[in-house]
PDB file of C-alpha atoms in Angstrom:
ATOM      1  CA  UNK A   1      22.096  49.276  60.720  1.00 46.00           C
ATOM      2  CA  UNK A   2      19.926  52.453  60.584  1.00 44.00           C
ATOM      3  CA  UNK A   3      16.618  52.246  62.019  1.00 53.00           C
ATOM      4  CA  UNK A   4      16.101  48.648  61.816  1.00 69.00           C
ATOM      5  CA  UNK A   5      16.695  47.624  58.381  1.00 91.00           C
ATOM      6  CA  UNK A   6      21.163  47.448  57.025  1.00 97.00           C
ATOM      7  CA  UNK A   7      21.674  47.994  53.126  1.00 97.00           C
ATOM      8  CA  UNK A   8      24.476  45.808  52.010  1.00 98.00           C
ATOM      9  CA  UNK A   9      25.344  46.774  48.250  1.00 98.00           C
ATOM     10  CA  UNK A  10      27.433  44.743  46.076  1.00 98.00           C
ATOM     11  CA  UNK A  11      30.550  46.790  44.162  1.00 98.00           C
ATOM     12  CA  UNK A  12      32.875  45.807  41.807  1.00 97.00           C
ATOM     13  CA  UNK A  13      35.330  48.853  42.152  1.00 97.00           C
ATOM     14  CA  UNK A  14      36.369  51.669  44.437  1.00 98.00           C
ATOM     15  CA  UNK A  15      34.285  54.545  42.872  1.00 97.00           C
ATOM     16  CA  UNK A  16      31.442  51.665  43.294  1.00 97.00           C
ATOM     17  CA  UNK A  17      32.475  51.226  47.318  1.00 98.00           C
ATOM     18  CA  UNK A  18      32.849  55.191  47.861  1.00 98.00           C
ATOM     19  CA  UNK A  19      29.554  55.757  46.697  1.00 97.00           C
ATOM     20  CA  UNK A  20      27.830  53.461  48.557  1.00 98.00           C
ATOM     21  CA  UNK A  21      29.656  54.394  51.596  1.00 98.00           C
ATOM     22  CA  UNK A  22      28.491  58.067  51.251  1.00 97.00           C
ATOM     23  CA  UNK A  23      24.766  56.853  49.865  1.00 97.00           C
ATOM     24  CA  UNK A  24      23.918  55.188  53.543  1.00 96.00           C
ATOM     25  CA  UNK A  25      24.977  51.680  52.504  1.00 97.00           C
ATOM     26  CA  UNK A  26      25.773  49.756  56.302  1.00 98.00           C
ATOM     27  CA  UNK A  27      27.977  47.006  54.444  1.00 98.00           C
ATOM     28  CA  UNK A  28      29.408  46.450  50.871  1.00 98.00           C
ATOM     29  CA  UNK A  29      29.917  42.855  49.484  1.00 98.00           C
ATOM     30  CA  UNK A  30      33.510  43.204  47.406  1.00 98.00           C
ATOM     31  CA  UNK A  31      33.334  41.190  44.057  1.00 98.00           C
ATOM     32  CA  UNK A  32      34.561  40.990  40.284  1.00 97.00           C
ATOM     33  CA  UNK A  33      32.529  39.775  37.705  1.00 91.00           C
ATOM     34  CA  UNK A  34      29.304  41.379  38.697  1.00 92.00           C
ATOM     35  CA  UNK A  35      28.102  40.571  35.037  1.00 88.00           C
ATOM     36  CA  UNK A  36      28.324  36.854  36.133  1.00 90.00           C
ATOM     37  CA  UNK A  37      26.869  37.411  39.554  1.00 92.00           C
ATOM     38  CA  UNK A  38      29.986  38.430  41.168  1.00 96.00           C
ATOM     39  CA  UNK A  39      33.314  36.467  41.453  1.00 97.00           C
ATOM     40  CA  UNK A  40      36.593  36.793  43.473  1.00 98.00           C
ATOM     41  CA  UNK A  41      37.694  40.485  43.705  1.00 98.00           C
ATOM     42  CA  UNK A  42      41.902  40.692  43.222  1.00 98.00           C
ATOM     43  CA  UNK A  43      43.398  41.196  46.562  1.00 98.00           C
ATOM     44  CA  UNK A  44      44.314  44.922  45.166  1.00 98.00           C
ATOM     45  CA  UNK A  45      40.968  45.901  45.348  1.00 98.00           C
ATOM     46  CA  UNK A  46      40.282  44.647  48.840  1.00 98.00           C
ATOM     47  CA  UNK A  47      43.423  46.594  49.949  1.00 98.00           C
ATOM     48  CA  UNK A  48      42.227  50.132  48.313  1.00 98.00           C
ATOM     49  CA  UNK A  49      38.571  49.537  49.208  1.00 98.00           C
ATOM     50  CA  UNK A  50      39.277  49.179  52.842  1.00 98.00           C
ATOM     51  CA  UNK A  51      41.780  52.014  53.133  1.00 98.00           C
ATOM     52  CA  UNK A  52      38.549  54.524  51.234  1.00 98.00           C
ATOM     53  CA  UNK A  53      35.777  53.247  53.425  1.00 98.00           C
ATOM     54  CA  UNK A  54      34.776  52.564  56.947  1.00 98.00           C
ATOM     55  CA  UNK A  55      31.680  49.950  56.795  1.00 98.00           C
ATOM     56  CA  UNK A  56      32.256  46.556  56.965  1.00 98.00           C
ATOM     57  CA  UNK A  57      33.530  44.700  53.598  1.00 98.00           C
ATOM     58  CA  UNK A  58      32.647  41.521  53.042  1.00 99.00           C
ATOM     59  CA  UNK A  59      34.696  39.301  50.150  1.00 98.00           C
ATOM     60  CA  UNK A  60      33.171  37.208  47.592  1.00 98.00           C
ATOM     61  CA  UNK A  61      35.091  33.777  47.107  1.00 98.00           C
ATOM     62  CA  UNK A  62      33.894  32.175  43.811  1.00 97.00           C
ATOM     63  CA  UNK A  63      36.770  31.413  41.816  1.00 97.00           C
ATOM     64  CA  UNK A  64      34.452  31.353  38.302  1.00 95.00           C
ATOM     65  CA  UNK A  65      31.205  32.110  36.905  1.00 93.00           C
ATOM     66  CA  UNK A  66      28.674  29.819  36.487  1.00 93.00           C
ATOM     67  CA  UNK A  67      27.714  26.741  38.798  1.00 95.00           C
ATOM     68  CA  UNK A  68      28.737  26.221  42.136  1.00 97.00           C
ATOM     69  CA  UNK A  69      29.797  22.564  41.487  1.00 96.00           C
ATOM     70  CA  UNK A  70      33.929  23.122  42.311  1.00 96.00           C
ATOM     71  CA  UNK A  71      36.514  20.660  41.666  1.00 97.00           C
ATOM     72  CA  UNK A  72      39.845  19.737  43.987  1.00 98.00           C
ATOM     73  CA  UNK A  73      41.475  22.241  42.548  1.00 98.00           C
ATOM     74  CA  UNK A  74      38.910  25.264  42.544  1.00 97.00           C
ATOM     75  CA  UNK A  75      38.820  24.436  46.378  1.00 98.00           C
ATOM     76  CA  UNK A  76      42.064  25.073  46.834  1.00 98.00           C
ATOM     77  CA  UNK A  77      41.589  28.289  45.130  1.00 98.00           C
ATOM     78  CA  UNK A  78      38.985  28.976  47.104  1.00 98.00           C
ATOM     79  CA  UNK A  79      40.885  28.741  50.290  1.00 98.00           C
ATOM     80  CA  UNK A  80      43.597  30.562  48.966  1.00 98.00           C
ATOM     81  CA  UNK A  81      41.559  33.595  48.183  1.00 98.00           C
ATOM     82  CA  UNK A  82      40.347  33.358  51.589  1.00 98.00           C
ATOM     83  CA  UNK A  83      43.399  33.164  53.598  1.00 98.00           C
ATOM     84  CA  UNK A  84      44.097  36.198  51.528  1.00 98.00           C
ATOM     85  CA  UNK A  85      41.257  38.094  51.642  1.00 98.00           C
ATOM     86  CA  UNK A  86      41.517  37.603  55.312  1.00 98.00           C
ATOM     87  CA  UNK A  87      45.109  39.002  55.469  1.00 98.00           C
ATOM     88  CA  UNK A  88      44.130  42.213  53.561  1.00 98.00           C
ATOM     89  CA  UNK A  89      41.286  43.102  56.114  1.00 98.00           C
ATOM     90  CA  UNK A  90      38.448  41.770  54.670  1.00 98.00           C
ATOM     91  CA  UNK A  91      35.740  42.200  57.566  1.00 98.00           C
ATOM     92  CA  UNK A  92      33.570  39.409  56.180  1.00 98.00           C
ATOM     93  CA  UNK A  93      33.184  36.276  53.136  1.00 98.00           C
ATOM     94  CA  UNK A  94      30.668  35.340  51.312  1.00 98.00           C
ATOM     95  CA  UNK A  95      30.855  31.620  49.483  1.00 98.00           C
ATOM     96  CA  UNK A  96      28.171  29.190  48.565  1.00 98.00           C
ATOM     97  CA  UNK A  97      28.802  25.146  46.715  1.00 98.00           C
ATOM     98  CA  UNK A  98      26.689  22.895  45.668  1.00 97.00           C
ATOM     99  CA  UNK A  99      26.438  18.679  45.071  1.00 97.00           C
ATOM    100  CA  UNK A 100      25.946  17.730  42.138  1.00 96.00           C
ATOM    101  CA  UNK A 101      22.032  16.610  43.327  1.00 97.00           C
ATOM    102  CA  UNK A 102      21.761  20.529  43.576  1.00 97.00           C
ATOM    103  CA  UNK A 103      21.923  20.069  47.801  1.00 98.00           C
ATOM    104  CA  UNK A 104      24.025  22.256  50.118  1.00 98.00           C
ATOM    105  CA  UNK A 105      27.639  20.413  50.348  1.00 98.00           C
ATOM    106  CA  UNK A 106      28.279  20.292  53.169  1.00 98.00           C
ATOM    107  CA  UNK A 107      31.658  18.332  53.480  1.00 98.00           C
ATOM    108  CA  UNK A 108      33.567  21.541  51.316  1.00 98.00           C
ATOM    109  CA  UNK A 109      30.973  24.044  53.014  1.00 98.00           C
ATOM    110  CA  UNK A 110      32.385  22.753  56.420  1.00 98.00           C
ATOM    111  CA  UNK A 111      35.625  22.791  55.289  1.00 98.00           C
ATOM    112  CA  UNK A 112      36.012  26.251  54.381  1.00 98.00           C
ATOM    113  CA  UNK A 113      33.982  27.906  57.267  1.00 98.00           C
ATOM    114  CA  UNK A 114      36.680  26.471  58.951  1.00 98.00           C
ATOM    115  CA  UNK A 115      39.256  28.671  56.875  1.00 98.00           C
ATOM    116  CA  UNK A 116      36.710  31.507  57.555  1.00 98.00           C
ATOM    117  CA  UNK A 117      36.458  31.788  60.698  1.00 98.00           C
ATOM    118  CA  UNK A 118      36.449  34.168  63.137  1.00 98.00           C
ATOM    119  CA  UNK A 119      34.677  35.574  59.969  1.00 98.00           C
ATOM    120  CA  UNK A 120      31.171  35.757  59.781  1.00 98.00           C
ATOM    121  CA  UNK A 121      30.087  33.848  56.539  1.00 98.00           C
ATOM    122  CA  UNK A 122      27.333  34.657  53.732  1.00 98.00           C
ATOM    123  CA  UNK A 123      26.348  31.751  51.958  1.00 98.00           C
ATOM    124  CA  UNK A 124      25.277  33.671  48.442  1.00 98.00           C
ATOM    125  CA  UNK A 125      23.168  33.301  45.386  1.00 97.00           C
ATOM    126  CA  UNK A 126      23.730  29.317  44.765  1.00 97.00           C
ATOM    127  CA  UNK A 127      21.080  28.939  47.471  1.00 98.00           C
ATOM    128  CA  UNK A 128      18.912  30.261  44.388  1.00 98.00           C
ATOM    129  CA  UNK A 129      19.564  27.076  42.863  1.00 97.00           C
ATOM    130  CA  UNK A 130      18.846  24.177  45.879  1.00 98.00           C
ATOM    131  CA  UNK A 131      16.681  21.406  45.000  1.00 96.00           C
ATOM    132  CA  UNK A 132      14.565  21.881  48.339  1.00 98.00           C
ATOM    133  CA  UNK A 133      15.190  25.654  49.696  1.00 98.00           C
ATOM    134  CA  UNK A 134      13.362  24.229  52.954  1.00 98.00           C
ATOM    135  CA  UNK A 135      15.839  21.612  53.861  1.00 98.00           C
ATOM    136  CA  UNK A 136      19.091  23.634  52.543  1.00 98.00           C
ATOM    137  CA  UNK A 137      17.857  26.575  54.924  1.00 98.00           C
ATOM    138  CA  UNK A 138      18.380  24.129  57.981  1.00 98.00           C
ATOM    139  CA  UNK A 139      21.601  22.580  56.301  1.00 98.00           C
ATOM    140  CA  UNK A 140      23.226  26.405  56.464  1.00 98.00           C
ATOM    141  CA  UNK A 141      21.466  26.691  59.828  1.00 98.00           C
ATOM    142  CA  UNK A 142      23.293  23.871  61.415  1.00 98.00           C
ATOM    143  CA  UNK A 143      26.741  24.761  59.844  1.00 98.00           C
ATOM    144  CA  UNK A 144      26.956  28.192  60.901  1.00 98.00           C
ATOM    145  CA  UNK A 145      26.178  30.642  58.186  1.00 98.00           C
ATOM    146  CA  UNK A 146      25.303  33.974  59.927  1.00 98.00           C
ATOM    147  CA  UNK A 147      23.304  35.026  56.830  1.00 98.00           C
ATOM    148  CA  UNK A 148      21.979  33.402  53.416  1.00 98.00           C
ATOM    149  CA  UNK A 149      21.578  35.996  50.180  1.00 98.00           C
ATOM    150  CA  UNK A 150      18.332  35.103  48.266  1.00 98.00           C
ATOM    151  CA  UNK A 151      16.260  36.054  45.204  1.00 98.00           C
ATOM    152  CA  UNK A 152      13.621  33.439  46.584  1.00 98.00           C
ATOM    153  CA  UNK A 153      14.646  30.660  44.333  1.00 98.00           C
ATOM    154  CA  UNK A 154      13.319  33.041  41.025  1.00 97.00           C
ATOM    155  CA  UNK A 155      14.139  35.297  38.549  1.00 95.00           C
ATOM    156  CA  UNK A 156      14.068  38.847  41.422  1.00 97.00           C
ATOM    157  CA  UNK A 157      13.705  39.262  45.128  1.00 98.00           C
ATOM    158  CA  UNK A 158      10.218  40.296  44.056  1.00 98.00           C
ATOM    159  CA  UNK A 159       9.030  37.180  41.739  1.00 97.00           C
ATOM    160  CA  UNK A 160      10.537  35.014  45.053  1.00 98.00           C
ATOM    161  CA  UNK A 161       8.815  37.067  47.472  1.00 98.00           C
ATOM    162  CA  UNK A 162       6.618  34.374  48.649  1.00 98.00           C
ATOM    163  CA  UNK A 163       9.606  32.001  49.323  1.00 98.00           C
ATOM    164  CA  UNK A 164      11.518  34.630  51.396  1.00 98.00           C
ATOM    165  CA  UNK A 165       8.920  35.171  53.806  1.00 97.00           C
ATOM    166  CA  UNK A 166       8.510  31.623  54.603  1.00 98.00           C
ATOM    167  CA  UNK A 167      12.512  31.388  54.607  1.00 98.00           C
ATOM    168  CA  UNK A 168      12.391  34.067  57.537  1.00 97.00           C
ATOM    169  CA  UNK A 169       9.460  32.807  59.551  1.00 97.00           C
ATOM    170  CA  UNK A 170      11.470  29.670  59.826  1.00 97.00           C
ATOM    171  CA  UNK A 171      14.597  30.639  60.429  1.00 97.00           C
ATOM    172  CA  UNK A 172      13.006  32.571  63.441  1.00 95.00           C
ATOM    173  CA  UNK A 173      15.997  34.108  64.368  1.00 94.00           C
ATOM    174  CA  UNK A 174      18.502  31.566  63.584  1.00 98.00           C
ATOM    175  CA  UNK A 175      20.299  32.707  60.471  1.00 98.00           C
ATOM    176  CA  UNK A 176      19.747  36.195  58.410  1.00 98.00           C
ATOM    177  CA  UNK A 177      17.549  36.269  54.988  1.00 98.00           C
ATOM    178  CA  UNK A 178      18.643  38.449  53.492  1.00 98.00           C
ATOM    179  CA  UNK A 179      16.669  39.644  49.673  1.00 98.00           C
ATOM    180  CA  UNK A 180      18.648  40.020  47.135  1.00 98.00           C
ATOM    181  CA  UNK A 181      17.788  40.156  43.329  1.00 97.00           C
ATOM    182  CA  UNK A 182      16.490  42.697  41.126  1.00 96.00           C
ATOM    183  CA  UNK A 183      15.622  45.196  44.080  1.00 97.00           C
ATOM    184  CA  UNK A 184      15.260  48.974  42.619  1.00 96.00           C
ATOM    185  CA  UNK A 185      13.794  51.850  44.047  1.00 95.00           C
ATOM    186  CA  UNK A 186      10.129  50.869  42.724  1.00 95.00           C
ATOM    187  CA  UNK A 187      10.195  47.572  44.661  1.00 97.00           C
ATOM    188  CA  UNK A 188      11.439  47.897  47.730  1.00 96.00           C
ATOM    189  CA  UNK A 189       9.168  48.641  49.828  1.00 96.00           C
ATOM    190  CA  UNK A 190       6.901  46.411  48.956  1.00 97.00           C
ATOM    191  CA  UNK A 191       9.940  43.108  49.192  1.00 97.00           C
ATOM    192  CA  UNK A 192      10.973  44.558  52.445  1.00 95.00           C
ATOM    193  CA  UNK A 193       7.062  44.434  54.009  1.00 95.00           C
ATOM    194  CA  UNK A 194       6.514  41.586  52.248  1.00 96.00           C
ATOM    195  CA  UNK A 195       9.412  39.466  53.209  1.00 95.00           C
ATOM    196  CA  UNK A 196       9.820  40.708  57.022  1.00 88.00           C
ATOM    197  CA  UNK A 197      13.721  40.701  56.458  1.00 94.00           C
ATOM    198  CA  UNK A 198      15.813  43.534  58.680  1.00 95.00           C
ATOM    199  CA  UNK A 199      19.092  43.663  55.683  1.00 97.00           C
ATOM    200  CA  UNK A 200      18.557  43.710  51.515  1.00 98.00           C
ATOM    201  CA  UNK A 201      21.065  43.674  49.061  1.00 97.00           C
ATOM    202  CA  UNK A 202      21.018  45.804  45.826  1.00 97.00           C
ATOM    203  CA  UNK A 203      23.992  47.097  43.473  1.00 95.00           C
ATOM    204  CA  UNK A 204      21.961  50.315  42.539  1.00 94.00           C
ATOM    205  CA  UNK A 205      24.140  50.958  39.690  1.00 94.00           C
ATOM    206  CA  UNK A 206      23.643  53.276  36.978  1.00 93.00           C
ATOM    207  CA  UNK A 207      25.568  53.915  33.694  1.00 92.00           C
ATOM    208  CA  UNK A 208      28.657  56.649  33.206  1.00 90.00           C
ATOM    209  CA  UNK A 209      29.858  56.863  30.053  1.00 93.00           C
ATOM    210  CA  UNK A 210      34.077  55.977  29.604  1.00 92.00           C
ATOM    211  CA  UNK A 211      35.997  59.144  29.691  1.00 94.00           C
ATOM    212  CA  UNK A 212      37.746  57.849  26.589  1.00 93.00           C
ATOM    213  CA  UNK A 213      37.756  60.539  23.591  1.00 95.00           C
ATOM    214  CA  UNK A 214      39.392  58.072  20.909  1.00 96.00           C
ATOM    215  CA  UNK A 215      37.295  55.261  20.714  1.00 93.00           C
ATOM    216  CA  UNK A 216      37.618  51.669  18.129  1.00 91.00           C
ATOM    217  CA  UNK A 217      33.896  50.515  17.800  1.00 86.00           C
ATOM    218  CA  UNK A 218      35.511  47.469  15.879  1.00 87.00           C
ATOM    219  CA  UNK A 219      37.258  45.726  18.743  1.00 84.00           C
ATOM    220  CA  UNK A 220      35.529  44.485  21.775  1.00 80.00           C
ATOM    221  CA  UNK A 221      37.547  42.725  25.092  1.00 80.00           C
ATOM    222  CA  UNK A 222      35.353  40.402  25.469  1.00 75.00           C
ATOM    223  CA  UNK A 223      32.415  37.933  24.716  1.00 66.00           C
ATOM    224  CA  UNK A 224      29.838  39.211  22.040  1.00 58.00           C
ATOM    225  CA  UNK A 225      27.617  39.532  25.392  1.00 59.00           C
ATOM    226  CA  UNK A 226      29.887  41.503  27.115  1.00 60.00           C
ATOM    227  CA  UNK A 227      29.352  45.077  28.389  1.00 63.00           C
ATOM    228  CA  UNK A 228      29.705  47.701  26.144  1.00 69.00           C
ATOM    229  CA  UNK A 229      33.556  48.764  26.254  1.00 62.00           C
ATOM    230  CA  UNK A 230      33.091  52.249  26.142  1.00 74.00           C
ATOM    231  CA  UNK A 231      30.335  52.741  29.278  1.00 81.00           C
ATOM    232  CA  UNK A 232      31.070  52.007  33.107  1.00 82.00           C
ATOM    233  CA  UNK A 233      28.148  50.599  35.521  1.00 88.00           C
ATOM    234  CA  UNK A 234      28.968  52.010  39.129  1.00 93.00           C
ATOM    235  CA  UNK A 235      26.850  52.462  42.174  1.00 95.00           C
ATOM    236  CA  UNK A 236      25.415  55.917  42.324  1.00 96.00           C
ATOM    237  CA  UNK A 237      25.169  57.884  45.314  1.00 96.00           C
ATOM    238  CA  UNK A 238      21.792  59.411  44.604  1.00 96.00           C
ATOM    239  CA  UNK A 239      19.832  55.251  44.184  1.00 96.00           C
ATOM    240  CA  UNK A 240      21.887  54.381  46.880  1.00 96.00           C
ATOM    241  CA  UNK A 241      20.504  57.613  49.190  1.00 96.00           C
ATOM    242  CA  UNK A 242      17.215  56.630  47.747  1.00 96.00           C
ATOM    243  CA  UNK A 243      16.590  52.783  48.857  1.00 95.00           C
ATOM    244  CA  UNK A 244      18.005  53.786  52.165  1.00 94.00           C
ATOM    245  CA  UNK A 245      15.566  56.541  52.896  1.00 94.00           C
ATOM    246  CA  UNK A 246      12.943  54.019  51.662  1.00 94.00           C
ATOM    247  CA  UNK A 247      13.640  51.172  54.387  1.00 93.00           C
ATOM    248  CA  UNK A 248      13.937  54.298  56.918  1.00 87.00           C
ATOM    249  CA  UNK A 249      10.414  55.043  56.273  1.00 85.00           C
ATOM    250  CA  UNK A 250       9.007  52.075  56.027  1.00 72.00           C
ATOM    251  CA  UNK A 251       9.014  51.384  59.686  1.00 50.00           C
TER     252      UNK A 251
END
């Protein structure tokens, strides 16, 4: 942590971890999927990431996009990948699941701290999408959690603003709230005063264009809402410099 406030960024590659490394970033969150919110990194990944960087890496277990309702078998998944993830050095998870009621659940929450541990654990963005952010707050609390990733229950870190500062004032202490969401270089200061929070999460990506010189604009690898094939989202060193030097001067 540098002068009070730690920048965790979320990558999705090892140019993406590098770069945040040298940009000032004091942890990186390890994913796939980012386009989906982030999903379970391969195990390859973990093993290249942590032999390129020295900060801590913490491993996103979420065997699928969209909810975070999980059946028998995603659990088992689940604790697979974090046996795993474990193995090849990760320094840190990150998980979050849901009742159908849109409550913490606790039973499978419990259950796979337990797989976790010594670990610290980050419950993530499905905290976003609690039926009473008040109560769940307490329900992570009283499991364990070191640390709960928010947007504030909206759209950005900024429109939820309102709801992370009353997140921290009562967890006084007990867990990390940590803003997450839509934080750029333009809003930062202004969700990190606002929201009294010491960590913030970001991706600060920006767009390189693929190195590819023959190109098939007919044929696309995924989805019709997919990323364009032919462009690569990374995190750059000079945003990443940027939001650090911004929580450094804030204090």
């Amino acid at each position: 942590m540098d002068d009070g406030f730690l920048m965790e960024v979320c990558v999705d590659s090892v140019e993406s971890a590098v770069n945040a490394e040298r940009g000032g970033a004091g942890r990186i969150e390890l994913c796939a999927g980012l386009v989906e919110g982030g999903t379970t990194p391969s195990m390859g990944l973990l093993q290249v990431v942590k032999q390129c960087v020295r900060v801590p890496v913490f491993v996103m277990i979420r065997p699928r996009g969209g909810d975070f309702l999980y059946s028998d078998r995603e659990v088992e998944v689940m604790k697979a990948d974090i046996r795993l993830a474990k193995l090849h050095g990760a320094d840190g998870l990150v998980f979050g699941a849901l009742t159908e009621d849109g409550r913490i659940d606790t039973e499978l929450c419990t259950a796979l701290l337990a797989v976790c541990r010594p670990l610290p654990v980050t419950f993530h963005r499905a905290f976003d999408m609690v039926h009473d952010p008040l109560v769940a707050l307490e329900t992570l609390i009283s499991l364990g959690f070191e640390r709960v990733l928010t947007s504030g229950c909206d759209s950005s870190a900024l429109e939820g603003l309102s709801l992370i500062k009353r997140l921290a004032e009562q967890a006084k202490g007990r867990i990390v709230v940590v803003p997450g969401g839509g934080i750029t270089e333009r809003n930062l200061q202004r969700i990190l005063e606002g929201s009294s929070a010491s960590e913030f999460h970001c991706s600060a990506r920006s767009v390189r264009d693929s190195g590819m010189k023959f190109r098939n604009p007919n044929v696309a690898m995924g989805a019709s809402f997919s990323a364009p094939e032919y462009s690569i989202k990374v995190a750059d060193v000079a945003k990443v410099r940027t939001l650090n030097a911004i929580a450094k001067n804030i204090l």
